């Protein structure tokens, strides 16, 4: 399958792309004045690894029958999916400024009929793995090589229907499913272990007859290495438990569940972009711009419309 966009191969370039995606998340959330901040920022490394290195896909041919499938089960984190898709070339980055607006293709949860490249409409939590299992079963019976990747949140695993899909995928030996748990330990009501304890997730999936790998979901080297090996997964479905830091890159959001379901205001967005700018400069080794102040956020938004 031919890829027309630029696939990134160096860890440095992938990390820098994740930083760009985080900036786009902040800008789009500020423009929308609603949405979820912490989860998308924490998941940026995972989405970057998938879309710029691992997935077989073509932004110019989003319906190519040989493509891998990606399902974002926790659809409320879609700002990271939209920002990733825009940077990969599925649509112009200026469209990110329409997030959650009336008539926009970029709604608060992904809408398959509205935006090419979205595989499933997601909203009700706990459904993504069922959709992934259905696709994977078809590919297995047709003896095709596509993989089905699905990100699920830890909080949505409070839902019973998620575990029905876990049982089904194991029974059918759907080794072409590569599921990723975004293990950030927060949900809208608080910390996951206070709301509904989930640990040990690894022991749970092993008991359900899955292959399981635990990694640092914000370590790009680990992500790429693990996901490449995952393509050769055999005999059982695979769950990658990726421990991430919610609000990653923004000092006042990191690890705080209160940022699960709210966007930054103008001053908070400016502070967030300043944090991300410093992080990006450090990764580039750009000492000249490290301590320079960014232009106000409204000017950054204006530039992104070009």
CSV table of C-alpha atoms in Angstrom, one decimal, residues 5-244:
chain,number,residue,atom,x,y,z
A,5,UNK,CA,2.4,11.6,3.3
A,6,UNK,CA,5.8,11.9,5.0
A,7,UNK,CA,6.3,8.9,7.3
A,8,UNK,CA,8.6,9.8,10.2
A,9,UNK,CA,11.3,7.4,11.1
A,10,UNK,CA,13.5,9.2,13.7
A,11,UNK,CA,12.4,9.3,17.4
A,12,UNK,CA,13.4,12.9,17.5
A,13,UNK,CA,11.1,13.8,14.6
A,14,UNK,CA,8.2,11.8,16.1
A,15,UNK,CA,8.7,13.6,19.5
A,16,UNK,CA,8.6,17.0,17.8
A,17,UNK,CA,5.5,16.1,15.9
A,18,UNK,CA,3.8,15.1,19.1
A,19,UNK,CA,4.7,18.5,20.5
A,20,UNK,CA,3.1,20.2,17.4
A,21,UNK,CA,0.0,18.1,17.9
A,22,UNK,CA,-0.2,19.2,21.6
A,23,UNK,CA,-0.1,22.8,20.5
A,24,UNK,CA,-2.8,22.3,18.0
A,25,UNK,CA,-4.9,20.6,20.7
A,26,UNK,CA,-4.6,23.6,22.9
A,27,UNK,CA,-5.4,26.1,20.1
A,28,UNK,CA,-8.5,24.1,18.9
A,29,UNK,CA,-9.8,23.7,22.5
A,30,UNK,CA,-9.4,27.4,23.2
A,31,UNK,CA,-11.2,28.3,20.0
A,32,UNK,CA,-14.1,25.8,20.8
A,33,UNK,CA,-14.3,26.9,24.4
A,34,UNK,CA,-15.4,23.4,25.3
A,35,UNK,CA,-13.9,19.9,25.2
A,36,UNK,CA,-11.5,17.7,27.0
A,37,UNK,CA,-7.8,18.7,27.6
A,38,UNK,CA,-6.0,16.2,29.8
A,39,UNK,CA,-6.6,12.9,27.9
A,40,UNK,CA,-5.7,14.3,24.4
A,41,UNK,CA,-2.5,15.8,25.6
A,42,UNK,CA,-1.5,12.6,27.3
A,43,UNK,CA,-2.3,10.5,24.2
A,44,UNK,CA,-0.4,12.6,21.7
A,45,UNK,CA,2.7,10.4,21.7
A,46,UNK,CA,0.6,7.3,21.0
A,47,UNK,CA,-1.4,8.9,18.1
A,48,UNK,CA,1.8,10.3,16.6
A,49,UNK,CA,3.5,6.9,16.7
A,50,UNK,CA,0.5,5.2,15.1
A,51,UNK,CA,-0.2,7.7,12.3
A,52,UNK,CA,3.3,8.7,11.4
A,53,UNK,CA,5.1,5.4,11.7
A,54,UNK,CA,3.0,2.3,12.4
A,55,UNK,CA,-0.4,2.4,10.6
A,56,UNK,CA,-0.8,1.4,7.0
A,57,UNK,CA,-2.9,4.3,5.7
A,58,UNK,CA,-3.0,6.9,3.0
A,59,UNK,CA,-4.6,10.4,3.8
A,60,UNK,CA,-5.3,10.8,0.1
A,61,UNK,CA,-7.1,7.5,-0.1
A,62,UNK,CA,-8.8,7.2,3.3
A,63,UNK,CA,-11.0,4.3,2.1
A,64,UNK,CA,-8.3,2.2,0.6
A,65,UNK,CA,-9.5,-1.4,1.3
A,66,UNK,CA,-6.0,-2.5,2.4
A,67,UNK,CA,-5.6,0.1,5.1
A,68,UNK,CA,-5.3,-0.8,8.8
A,69,UNK,CA,-8.2,0.3,10.9
A,70,UNK,CA,-8.0,2.6,13.9
A,71,UNK,CA,-10.8,3.0,16.4
A,72,UNK,CA,-10.8,5.7,19.1
A,73,UNK,CA,-13.2,4.2,21.6
A,74,UNK,CA,-12.9,7.1,24.0
A,75,UNK,CA,-14.3,9.4,21.5
A,76,UNK,CA,-14.3,12.5,23.8
A,77,UNK,CA,-10.5,12.6,23.4
A,78,UNK,CA,-11.0,13.4,19.6
A,79,UNK,CA,-9.0,16.7,19.7
A,80,UNK,CA,-5.8,14.6,19.6
A,81,UNK,CA,-7.2,12.5,16.7
A,82,UNK,CA,-8.2,15.6,14.7
A,83,UNK,CA,-4.9,17.3,15.3
A,84,UNK,CA,-3.0,14.1,14.3
A,85,UNK,CA,-5.1,13.7,11.1
A,86,UNK,CA,-4.7,17.3,10.1
A,87,UNK,CA,-0.9,17.1,10.5
A,88,UNK,CA,-0.9,13.8,8.5
A,89,UNK,CA,-2.7,15.5,5.6
A,90,UNK,CA,-6.3,14.3,5.9
A,91,UNK,CA,-7.6,17.9,5.9
A,92,UNK,CA,-6.3,21.5,6.3
A,93,UNK,CA,-5.1,22.5,9.7
A,94,UNK,CA,-7.2,25.6,9.6
A,95,UNK,CA,-10.3,23.3,10.0
A,96,UNK,CA,-9.1,22.5,13.5
A,97,UNK,CA,-10.4,26.0,14.5
A,98,UNK,CA,-14.0,24.7,13.8
A,99,UNK,CA,-13.9,22.1,16.6
A,100,UNK,CA,-17.3,21.6,18.1
A,101,UNK,CA,-18.9,24.4,16.1
A,102,UNK,CA,-22.3,24.1,14.5
A,103,UNK,CA,-21.9,22.5,11.1
A,104,UNK,CA,-18.3,21.5,11.6
A,105,UNK,CA,-17.0,18.1,10.6
A,106,UNK,CA,-15.0,18.1,13.8
A,107,UNK,CA,-17.7,17.4,16.4
A,108,UNK,CA,-17.2,16.6,20.1
A,109,UNK,CA,-17.0,12.9,19.2
A,110,UNK,CA,-15.8,11.5,15.9
A,111,UNK,CA,-18.5,11.2,13.2
A,112,UNK,CA,-17.8,8.6,10.5
A,113,UNK,CA,-20.2,10.0,8.0
A,114,UNK,CA,-18.8,13.5,8.3
A,115,UNK,CA,-15.1,13.1,8.1
A,116,UNK,CA,-13.1,10.7,5.7
A,117,UNK,CA,-10.6,8.8,7.7
A,118,UNK,CA,-12.8,8.2,10.7
A,119,UNK,CA,-13.6,4.5,10.9
A,120,UNK,CA,-16.4,4.5,13.5
A,121,UNK,CA,-18.6,7.0,15.2
A,122,UNK,CA,-17.8,6.9,18.9
A,123,UNK,CA,-19.6,8.4,21.8
A,124,UNK,CA,-21.0,5.8,24.2
A,125,UNK,CA,-18.0,4.5,26.1
A,126,UNK,CA,-17.1,0.8,26.1
A,127,UNK,CA,-18.1,0.2,22.5
A,128,UNK,CA,-14.9,0.6,20.6
A,129,UNK,CA,-13.5,-2.9,21.3
A,130,UNK,CA,-16.7,-4.5,20.2
A,131,UNK,CA,-16.4,-2.6,16.9
A,132,UNK,CA,-12.7,-3.6,16.6
A,133,UNK,CA,-13.6,-7.3,17.2
A,134,UNK,CA,-16.2,-7.3,14.5
A,135,UNK,CA,-13.7,-5.8,12.0
A,136,UNK,CA,-10.9,-8.2,13.1
A,137,UNK,CA,-13.2,-11.2,12.7
A,138,UNK,CA,-14.0,-10.3,9.1
A,139,UNK,CA,-10.4,-9.8,8.3
A,140,UNK,CA,-9.5,-13.2,9.9
A,141,UNK,CA,-12.2,-15.0,7.9
A,142,UNK,CA,-11.2,-13.3,4.7
A,143,UNK,CA,-7.5,-14.1,5.5
A,144,UNK,CA,-6.4,-10.5,4.8
A,145,UNK,CA,-3.5,-8.8,6.5
A,146,UNK,CA,-5.0,-5.7,7.9
A,147,UNK,CA,-4.6,-4.9,11.6
A,148,UNK,CA,-7.2,-3.3,13.8
A,149,UNK,CA,-5.9,-0.8,16.3
A,150,UNK,CA,-8.1,0.5,19.1
A,151,UNK,CA,-7.4,2.9,21.9
A,152,UNK,CA,-9.6,2.5,25.0
A,153,UNK,CA,-9.5,4.6,28.1
A,154,UNK,CA,-9.1,3.1,31.5
A,155,UNK,CA,-12.2,4.8,32.9
A,156,UNK,CA,-14.4,3.3,30.2
A,157,UNK,CA,-13.5,-0.2,31.3
A,158,UNK,CA,-16.0,0.4,34.1
A,159,UNK,CA,-18.5,-0.6,31.3
A,160,UNK,CA,-19.6,-4.2,31.2
A,161,UNK,CA,-19.9,-4.4,27.4
A,162,UNK,CA,-16.2,-3.7,27.1
A,163,UNK,CA,-15.5,-7.0,28.9
A,164,UNK,CA,-17.9,-8.9,26.7
A,165,UNK,CA,-15.8,-7.9,23.7
A,166,UNK,CA,-12.6,-8.9,25.6
A,167,UNK,CA,-14.2,-12.4,26.1
A,168,UNK,CA,-15.3,-12.6,22.4
A,169,UNK,CA,-11.9,-11.5,21.0
A,170,UNK,CA,-10.1,-14.2,23.1
A,171,UNK,CA,-12.6,-16.9,22.1
A,172,UNK,CA,-12.1,-16.1,18.4
A,173,UNK,CA,-8.3,-15.8,18.8
A,174,UNK,CA,-8.3,-12.4,17.1
A,175,UNK,CA,-4.6,-11.9,17.0
A,176,UNK,CA,-5.1,-9.1,14.5
A,177,UNK,CA,-6.5,-6.8,17.2
A,178,UNK,CA,-3.9,-4.5,18.8
A,179,UNK,CA,-5.7,-2.7,21.6
A,180,UNK,CA,-4.1,0.1,23.6
A,181,UNK,CA,-5.3,1.1,27.1
A,182,UNK,CA,-4.6,4.8,27.8
A,183,UNK,CA,-3.8,4.2,31.5
A,184,UNK,CA,-3.8,7.7,32.8
A,185,UNK,CA,-5.6,6.9,36.1
A,186,UNK,CA,-8.2,9.7,35.7
A,187,UNK,CA,-11.8,10.0,34.7
A,188,UNK,CA,-14.4,12.8,34.9
A,189,UNK,CA,-15.4,12.1,38.5
A,190,UNK,CA,-11.9,11.7,39.9
A,191,UNK,CA,-9.0,9.2,40.0
A,192,UNK,CA,-9.9,5.8,38.5
A,193,UNK,CA,-8.8,3.9,41.6
A,194,UNK,CA,-11.2,6.0,43.7
A,195,UNK,CA,-14.1,5.8,41.4
A,196,UNK,CA,-13.9,2.1,40.4
A,197,UNK,CA,-10.5,0.3,41.0
A,198,UNK,CA,-9.1,-1.4,37.9
A,199,UNK,CA,-5.7,-2.7,38.9
A,200,UNK,CA,-4.2,-5.0,38.2
A,201,UNK,CA,-5.3,-4.6,34.5
A,202,UNK,CA,-2.4,-6.8,33.4
A,203,UNK,CA,-3.6,-9.7,35.5
A,204,UNK,CA,-7.2,-9.2,34.3
A,205,UNK,CA,-6.3,-9.4,30.6
A,206,UNK,CA,-4.0,-12.4,31.2
A,207,UNK,CA,-6.9,-14.1,32.9
A,208,UNK,CA,-9.1,-13.4,29.9
A,209,UNK,CA,-6.5,-15.1,27.7
A,210,UNK,CA,-5.0,-12.0,26.0
A,211,UNK,CA,-1.3,-11.2,25.4
A,212,UNK,CA,-0.3,-8.2,27.5
A,213,UNK,CA,2.5,-5.7,27.3
A,214,UNK,CA,2.9,-2.8,29.7
A,215,UNK,CA,4.8,0.3,28.6
A,216,UNK,CA,5.3,4.0,29.2
A,217,UNK,CA,2.9,5.6,26.8
A,218,UNK,CA,4.8,8.9,26.7
A,219,UNK,CA,8.1,7.2,25.8
A,220,UNK,CA,8.4,7.4,22.0
A,221,UNK,CA,11.2,4.8,21.7
A,222,UNK,CA,9.1,2.3,23.7
A,223,UNK,CA,6.0,3.0,21.7
A,224,UNK,CA,7.6,2.5,18.3
A,225,UNK,CA,9.5,-0.7,19.4
A,226,UNK,CA,6.4,-2.2,21.0
A,227,UNK,CA,4.0,-1.3,18.2
A,228,UNK,CA,6.4,-2.7,15.5
A,229,UNK,CA,6.6,-6.0,17.4
A,230,UNK,CA,2.8,-6.0,17.9
A,231,UNK,CA,2.3,-6.3,14.1
A,232,UNK,CA,3.7,-9.9,14.5
A,233,UNK,CA,1.3,-10.8,17.4
A,234,UNK,CA,0.1,-14.4,17.2
A,235,UNK,CA,-2.6,-16.7,18.7
A,236,UNK,CA,-4.3,-14.2,21.0
A,237,UNK,CA,-5.5,-10.6,20.9
A,238,UNK,CA,-3.0,-8.1,22.3
A,239,UNK,CA,-3.5,-5.4,24.9
A,240,UNK,CA,-0.8,-2.8,25.3
A,241,UNK,CA,-1.3,-1.0,28.7
A,242,UNK,CA,0.3,2.4,28.0
A,243,UNK,CA,0.7,4.4,31.1
A,244,UNK,CA,0.4,8.1,30.2
